Coordinates of C-alpha atoms in Angstrom, one line a residue:
Chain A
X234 CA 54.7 -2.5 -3.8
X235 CA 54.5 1.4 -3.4
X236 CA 56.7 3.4 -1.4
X237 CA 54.9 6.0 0.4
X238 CA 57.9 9.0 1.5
X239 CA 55.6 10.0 4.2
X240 CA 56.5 14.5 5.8
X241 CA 53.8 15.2 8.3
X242 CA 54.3 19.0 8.0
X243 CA 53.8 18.7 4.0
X244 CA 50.5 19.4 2.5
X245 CA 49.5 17.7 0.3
X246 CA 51.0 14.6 1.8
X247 CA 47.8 15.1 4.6
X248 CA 45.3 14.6 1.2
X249 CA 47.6 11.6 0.4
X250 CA 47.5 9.9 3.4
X251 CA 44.0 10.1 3.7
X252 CA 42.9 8.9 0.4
X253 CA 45.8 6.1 0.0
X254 CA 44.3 3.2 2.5
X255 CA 41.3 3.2 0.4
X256 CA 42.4 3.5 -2.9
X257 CA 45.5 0.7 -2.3
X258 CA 43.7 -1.7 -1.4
X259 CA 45.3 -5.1 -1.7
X260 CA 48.5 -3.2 -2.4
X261 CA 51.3 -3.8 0.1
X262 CA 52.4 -0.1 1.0
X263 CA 55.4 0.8 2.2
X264 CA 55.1 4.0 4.7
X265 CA 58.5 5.9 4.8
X266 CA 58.4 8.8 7.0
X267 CA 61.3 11.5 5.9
X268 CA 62.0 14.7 6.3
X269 CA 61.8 18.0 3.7
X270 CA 63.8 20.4 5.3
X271 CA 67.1 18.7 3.9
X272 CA 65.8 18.0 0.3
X273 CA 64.7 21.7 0.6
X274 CA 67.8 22.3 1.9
X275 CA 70.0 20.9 -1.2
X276 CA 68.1 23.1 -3.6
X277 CA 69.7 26.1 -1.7
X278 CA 66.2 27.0 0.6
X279 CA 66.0 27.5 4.2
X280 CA 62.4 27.9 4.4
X281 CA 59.5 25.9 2.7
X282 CA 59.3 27.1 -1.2
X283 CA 55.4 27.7 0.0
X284 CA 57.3 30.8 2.0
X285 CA 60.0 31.8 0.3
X286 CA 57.9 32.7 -2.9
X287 CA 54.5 34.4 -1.4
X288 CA 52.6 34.1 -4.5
X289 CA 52.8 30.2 -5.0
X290 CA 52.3 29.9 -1.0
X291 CA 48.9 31.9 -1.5
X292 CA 47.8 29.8 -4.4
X293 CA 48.7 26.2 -2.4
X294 CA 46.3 27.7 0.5
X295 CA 43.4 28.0 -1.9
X296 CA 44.6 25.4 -3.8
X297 CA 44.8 22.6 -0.8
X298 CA 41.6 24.0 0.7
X299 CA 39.6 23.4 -2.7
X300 CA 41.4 20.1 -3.3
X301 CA 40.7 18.6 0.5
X302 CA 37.1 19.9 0.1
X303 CA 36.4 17.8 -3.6
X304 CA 37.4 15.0 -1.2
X305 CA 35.0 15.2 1.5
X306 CA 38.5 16.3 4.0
X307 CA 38.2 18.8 6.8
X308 CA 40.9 21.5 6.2
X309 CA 42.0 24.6 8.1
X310 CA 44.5 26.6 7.5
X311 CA 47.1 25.6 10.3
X312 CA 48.9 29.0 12.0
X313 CA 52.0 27.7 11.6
X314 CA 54.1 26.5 8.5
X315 CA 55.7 24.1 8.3
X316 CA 55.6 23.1 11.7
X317 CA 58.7 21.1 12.6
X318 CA 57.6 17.7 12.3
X319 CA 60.7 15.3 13.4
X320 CA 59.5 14.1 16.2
X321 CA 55.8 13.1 14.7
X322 CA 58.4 10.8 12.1
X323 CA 60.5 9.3 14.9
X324 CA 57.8 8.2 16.6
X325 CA 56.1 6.9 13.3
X326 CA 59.2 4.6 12.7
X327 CA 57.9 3.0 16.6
X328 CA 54.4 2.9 15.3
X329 CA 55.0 1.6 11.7
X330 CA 57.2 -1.2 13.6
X331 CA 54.5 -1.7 16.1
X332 CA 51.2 -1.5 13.7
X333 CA 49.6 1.9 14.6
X334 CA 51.7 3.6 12.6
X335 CA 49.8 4.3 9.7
X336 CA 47.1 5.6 11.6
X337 CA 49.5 7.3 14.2
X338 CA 50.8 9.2 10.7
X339 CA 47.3 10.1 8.7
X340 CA 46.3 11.7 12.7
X341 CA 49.2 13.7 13.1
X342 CA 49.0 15.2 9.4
X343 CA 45.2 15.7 10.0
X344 CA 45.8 17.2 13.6
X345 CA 47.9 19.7 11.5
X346 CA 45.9 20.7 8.9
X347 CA 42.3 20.0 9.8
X348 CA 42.9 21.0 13.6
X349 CA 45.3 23.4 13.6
X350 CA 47.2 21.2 16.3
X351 CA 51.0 21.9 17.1
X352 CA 52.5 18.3 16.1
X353 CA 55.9 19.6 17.3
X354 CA 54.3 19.2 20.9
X355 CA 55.1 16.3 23.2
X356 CA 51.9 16.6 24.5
X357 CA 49.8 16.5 21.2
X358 CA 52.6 13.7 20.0
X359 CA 51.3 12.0 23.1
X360 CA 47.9 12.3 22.7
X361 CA 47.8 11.3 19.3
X362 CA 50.0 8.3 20.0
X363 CA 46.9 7.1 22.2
X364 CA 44.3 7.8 19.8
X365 CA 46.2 5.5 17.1
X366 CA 46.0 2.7 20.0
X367 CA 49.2 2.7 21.7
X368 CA 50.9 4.0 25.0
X369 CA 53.1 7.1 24.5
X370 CA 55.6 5.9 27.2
X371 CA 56.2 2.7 26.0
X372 CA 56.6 4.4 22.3
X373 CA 59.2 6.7 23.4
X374 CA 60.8 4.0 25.6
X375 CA 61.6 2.4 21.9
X376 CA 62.8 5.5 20.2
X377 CA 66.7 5.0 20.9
X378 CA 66.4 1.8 18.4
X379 CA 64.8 3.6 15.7
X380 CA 67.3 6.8 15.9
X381 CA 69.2 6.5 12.4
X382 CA 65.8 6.0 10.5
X383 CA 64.8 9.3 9.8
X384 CA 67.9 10.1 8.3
X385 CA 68.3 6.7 6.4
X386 CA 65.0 7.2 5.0
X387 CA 65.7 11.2 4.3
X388 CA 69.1 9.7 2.3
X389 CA 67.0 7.1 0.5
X390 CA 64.8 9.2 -0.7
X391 CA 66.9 12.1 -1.9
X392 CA 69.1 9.2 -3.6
X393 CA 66.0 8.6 -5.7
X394 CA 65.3 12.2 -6.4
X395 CA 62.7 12.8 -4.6
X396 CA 62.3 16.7 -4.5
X397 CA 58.4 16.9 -2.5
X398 CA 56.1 14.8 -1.0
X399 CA 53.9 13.2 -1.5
X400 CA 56.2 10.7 -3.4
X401 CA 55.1 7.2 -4.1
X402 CA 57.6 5.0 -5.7
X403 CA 56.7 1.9 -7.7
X404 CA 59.8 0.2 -8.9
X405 CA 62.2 2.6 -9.1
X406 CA 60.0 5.1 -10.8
X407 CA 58.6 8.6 -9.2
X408 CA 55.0 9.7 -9.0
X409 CA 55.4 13.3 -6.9
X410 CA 52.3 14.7 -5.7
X411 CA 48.6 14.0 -4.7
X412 CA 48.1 14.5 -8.2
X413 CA 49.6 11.3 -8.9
X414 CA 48.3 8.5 -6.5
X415 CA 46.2 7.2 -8.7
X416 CA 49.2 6.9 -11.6
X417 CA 51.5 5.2 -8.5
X418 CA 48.7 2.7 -7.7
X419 CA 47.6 2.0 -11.5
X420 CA 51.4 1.3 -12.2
X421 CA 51.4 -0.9 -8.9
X422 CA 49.0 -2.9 -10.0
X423 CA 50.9 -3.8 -13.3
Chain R
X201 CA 34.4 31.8 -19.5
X202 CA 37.9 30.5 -18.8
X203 CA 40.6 32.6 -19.3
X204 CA 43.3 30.3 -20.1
X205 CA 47.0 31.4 -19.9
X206 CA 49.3 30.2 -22.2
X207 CA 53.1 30.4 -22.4
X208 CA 54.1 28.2 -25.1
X209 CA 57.3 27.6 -23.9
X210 CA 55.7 25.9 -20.9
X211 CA 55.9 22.3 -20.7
X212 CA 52.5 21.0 -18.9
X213 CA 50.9 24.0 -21.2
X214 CA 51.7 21.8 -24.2
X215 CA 49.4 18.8 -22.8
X216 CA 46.8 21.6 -21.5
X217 CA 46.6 23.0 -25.2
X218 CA 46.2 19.4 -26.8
X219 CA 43.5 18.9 -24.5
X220 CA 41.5 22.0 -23.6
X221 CA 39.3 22.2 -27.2
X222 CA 38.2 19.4 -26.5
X223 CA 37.1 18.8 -23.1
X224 CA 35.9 22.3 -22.6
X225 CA 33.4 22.0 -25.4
X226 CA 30.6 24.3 -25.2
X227 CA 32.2 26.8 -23.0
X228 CA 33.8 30.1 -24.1
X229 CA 37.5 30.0 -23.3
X230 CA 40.1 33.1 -23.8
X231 CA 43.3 31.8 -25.1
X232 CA 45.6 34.7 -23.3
X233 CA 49.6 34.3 -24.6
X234 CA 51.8 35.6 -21.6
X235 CA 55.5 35.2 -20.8
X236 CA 56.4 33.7 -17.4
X237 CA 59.7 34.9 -17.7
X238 CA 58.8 37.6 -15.8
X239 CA 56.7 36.0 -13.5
X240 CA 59.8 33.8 -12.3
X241 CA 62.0 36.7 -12.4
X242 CA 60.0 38.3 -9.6
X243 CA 60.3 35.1 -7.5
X244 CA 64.0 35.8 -8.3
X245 CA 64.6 33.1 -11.0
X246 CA 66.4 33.9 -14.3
X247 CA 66.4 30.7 -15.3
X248 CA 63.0 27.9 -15.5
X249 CA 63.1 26.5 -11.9
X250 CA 63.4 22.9 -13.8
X251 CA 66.5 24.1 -15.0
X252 CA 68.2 25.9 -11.3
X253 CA 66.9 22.7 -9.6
X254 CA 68.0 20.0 -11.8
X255 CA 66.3 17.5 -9.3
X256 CA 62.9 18.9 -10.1
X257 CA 64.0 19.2 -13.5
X258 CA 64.7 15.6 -14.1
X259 CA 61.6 14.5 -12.3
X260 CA 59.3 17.0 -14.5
X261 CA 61.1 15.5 -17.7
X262 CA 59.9 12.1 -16.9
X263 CA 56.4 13.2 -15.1
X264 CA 55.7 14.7 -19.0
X265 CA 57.0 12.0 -20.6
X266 CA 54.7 9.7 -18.9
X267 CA 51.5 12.4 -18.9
X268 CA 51.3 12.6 -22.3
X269 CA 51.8 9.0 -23.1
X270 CA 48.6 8.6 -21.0
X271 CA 47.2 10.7 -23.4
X272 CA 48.4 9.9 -26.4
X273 CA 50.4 12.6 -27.0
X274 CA 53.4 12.4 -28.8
X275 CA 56.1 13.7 -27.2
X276 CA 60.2 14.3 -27.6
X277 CA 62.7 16.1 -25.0
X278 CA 63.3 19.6 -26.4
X279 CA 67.0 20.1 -26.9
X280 CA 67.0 23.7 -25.9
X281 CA 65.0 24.2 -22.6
X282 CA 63.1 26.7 -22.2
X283 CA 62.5 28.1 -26.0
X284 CA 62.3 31.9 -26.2
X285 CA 58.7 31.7 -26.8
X286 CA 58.2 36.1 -27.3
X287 CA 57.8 35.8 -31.2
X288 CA 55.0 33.0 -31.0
X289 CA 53.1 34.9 -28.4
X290 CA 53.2 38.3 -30.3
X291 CA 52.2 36.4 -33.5
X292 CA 49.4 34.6 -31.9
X293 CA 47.5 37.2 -30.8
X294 CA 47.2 38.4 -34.4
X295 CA 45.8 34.7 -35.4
X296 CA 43.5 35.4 -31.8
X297 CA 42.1 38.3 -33.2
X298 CA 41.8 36.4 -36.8
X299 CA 40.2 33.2 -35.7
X300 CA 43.2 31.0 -36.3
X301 CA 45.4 31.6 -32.9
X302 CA 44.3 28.9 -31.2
X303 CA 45.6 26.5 -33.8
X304 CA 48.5 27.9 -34.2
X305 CA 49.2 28.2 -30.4
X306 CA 48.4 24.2 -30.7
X307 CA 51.1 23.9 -33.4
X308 CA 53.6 25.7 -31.6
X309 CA 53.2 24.0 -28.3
X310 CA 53.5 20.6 -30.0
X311 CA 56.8 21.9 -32.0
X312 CA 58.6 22.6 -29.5
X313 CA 57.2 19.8 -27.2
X314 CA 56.6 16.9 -30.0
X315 CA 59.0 18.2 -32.7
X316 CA 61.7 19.4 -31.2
X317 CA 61.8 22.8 -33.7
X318 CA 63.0 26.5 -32.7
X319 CA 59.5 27.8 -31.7
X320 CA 62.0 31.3 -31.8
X321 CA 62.6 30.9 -35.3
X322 CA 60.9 33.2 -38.0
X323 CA 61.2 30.4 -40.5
X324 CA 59.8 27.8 -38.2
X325 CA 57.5 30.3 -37.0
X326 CA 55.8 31.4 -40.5
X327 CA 55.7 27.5 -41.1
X328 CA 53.1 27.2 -38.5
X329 CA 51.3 30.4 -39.4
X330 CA 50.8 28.6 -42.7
X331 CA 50.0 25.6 -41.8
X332 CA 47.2 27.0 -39.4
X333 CA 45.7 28.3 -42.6
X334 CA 47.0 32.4 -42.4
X335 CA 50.0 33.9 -44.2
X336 CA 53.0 34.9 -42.0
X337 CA 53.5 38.4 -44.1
X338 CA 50.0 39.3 -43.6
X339 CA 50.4 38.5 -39.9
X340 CA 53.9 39.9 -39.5
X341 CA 52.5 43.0 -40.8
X342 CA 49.6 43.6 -38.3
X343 CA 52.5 43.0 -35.1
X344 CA 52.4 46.5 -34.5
X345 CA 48.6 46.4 -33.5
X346 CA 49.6 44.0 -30.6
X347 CA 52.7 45.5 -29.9
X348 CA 51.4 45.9 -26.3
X349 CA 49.4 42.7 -25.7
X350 CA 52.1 40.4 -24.1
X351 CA 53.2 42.7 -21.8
X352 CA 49.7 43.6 -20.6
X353 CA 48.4 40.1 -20.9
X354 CA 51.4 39.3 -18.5
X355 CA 50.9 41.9 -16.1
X356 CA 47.2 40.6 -15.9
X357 CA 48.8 37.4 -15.0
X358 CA 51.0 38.6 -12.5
X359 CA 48.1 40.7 -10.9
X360 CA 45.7 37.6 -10.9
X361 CA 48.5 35.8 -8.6
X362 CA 49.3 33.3 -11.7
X363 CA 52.9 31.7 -10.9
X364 CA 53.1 29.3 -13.6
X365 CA 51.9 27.7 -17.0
X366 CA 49.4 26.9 -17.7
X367 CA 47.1 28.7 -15.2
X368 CA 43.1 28.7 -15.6
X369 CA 41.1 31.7 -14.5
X370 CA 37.3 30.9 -13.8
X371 CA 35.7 34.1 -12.6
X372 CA 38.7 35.0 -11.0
X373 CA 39.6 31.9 -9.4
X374 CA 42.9 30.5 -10.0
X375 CA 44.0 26.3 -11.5
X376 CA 47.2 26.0 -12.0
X377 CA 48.4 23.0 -14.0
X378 CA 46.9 20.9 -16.5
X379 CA 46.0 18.9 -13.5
X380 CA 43.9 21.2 -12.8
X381 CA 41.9 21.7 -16.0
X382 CA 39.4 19.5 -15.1
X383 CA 38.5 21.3 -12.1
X384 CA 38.6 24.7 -14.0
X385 CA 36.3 23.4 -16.7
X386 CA 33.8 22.0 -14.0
X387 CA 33.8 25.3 -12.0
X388 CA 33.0 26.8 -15.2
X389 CA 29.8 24.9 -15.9
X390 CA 28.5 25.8 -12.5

């Protein structure tokens, strides 16, 4: 089993979360939507390291742009980063319980950095939430019983040192990064 | 040509130096010694990020571990983290300019990385000159020839946007990480 820690305003978690369905396969995968901003938070930064250190943020941009176009991706640039993306997770926890959440997820981290789409926006939220195959209403109706989850899965996943995402876990162990998928799924398969 | 810059105090740099000959075969590449000390320092860091953020730390410790197992690389935990690595770097670029810098940047990366030894040690130091086939007096005595390299050489990092070890340069495009060597090298054969 891998453990997917899921933030849809993270980069490189949008190349991950397109390629993973495919290159699983026959793997259960376990998606955990969590949140950066407190991991970030614990290692004393306010603000995505991507922005707080100009030169490495300029060299993700071209960095993320070459990587998503080796892989066939669409990428822009998105205007705003990170967006604030707690609302996409909590109504990922609905969709994960519900069976469009997978899809709900890899939409709202391509709607931010192939469309350029504000996924802090009820309305794109709800839109999105229809194009994965489900009715927005009836997803928010749900969201009171999935209201510690975020924050349970944030906990978890700083517990097990997770310091980025993407993070796959398989069996305790850490593979951070896109870079590492394929290590996560080859030690999976063991 | 790939310009290829090398701090051999750098972790990942040690797996990118074991494997660059190698892979890159038929392809000019500049071996260019720089020191990222100040390279963090302008981010604000006086210290290796993977020692201020001990999370990241830990995780890059075992991420290492398990990268150079993958490739057969021997590898032990240094017990002094991050090596003051000035002395190698000035004493490689004599070996550049004598044909046997390369090697010796090799033996350096792996005994710090491998070996565990005081890569900031003059004894440990003339050992690998030797064993790379020069003699350390010889090479100690043309220093002053290169007195300005390492400072310039890291300046030309800094001004090429490089913000870690090891960083690839292929006609002025930047990979960073020996991830990334493969894409380096195939942007290089284009």
């Amino acid at each position: 089993v891998i453990d997917f820690f899921v933030e849809p305003a993270s980069t490189y978690t949008y190349l991950a979360a397109c390629r993973i369905g495919a290159l699983a396969a026959g793997i259960p995968v376990r998606w955990r939507p969590f949140a950066l901003g407190p991991i970030f938070a614990a290692q004393g930064f306010r603000d995505s390291p991507f922005n707080l250190f100009p030169a490495k943020g300029a060299y993700m941009w071209h960095d993320l742009a070459r990587e998503a176009a080796a892989l066939g991706l669409p990428f822009r640039k998105p205007s705003v980063f990170p967006r604030n993306s707690t609302a996409a997770a909590k109504l990922a926890f609905v969709g994960l319980a519900e069976g469009w959440g997978e899809d709900f997820l890899v939409r709202v981290c391509r709607a931010n950095f192939a469309d350029d789409r504000d996924i802090a926006a009820p309305d794109v939220l709800d839109d999105l939430v229809r194009d994965a195959g489900a009715d927005p209403t009836a997803a928010r109706a749900r969201l009171p019983e999935f209201a510690t989850q975020l924050r349970e899965t944030t906990a978890a996943a700083q517990a097990l040192g997770v310091v980025g995402a993407p993070t796959f876990v398989v069996g305790g162990e850490l593979f951070w990064g896109n870079d590492r998928l394929e290590r996560a799924i080859a030690a999976a398969r063991r």
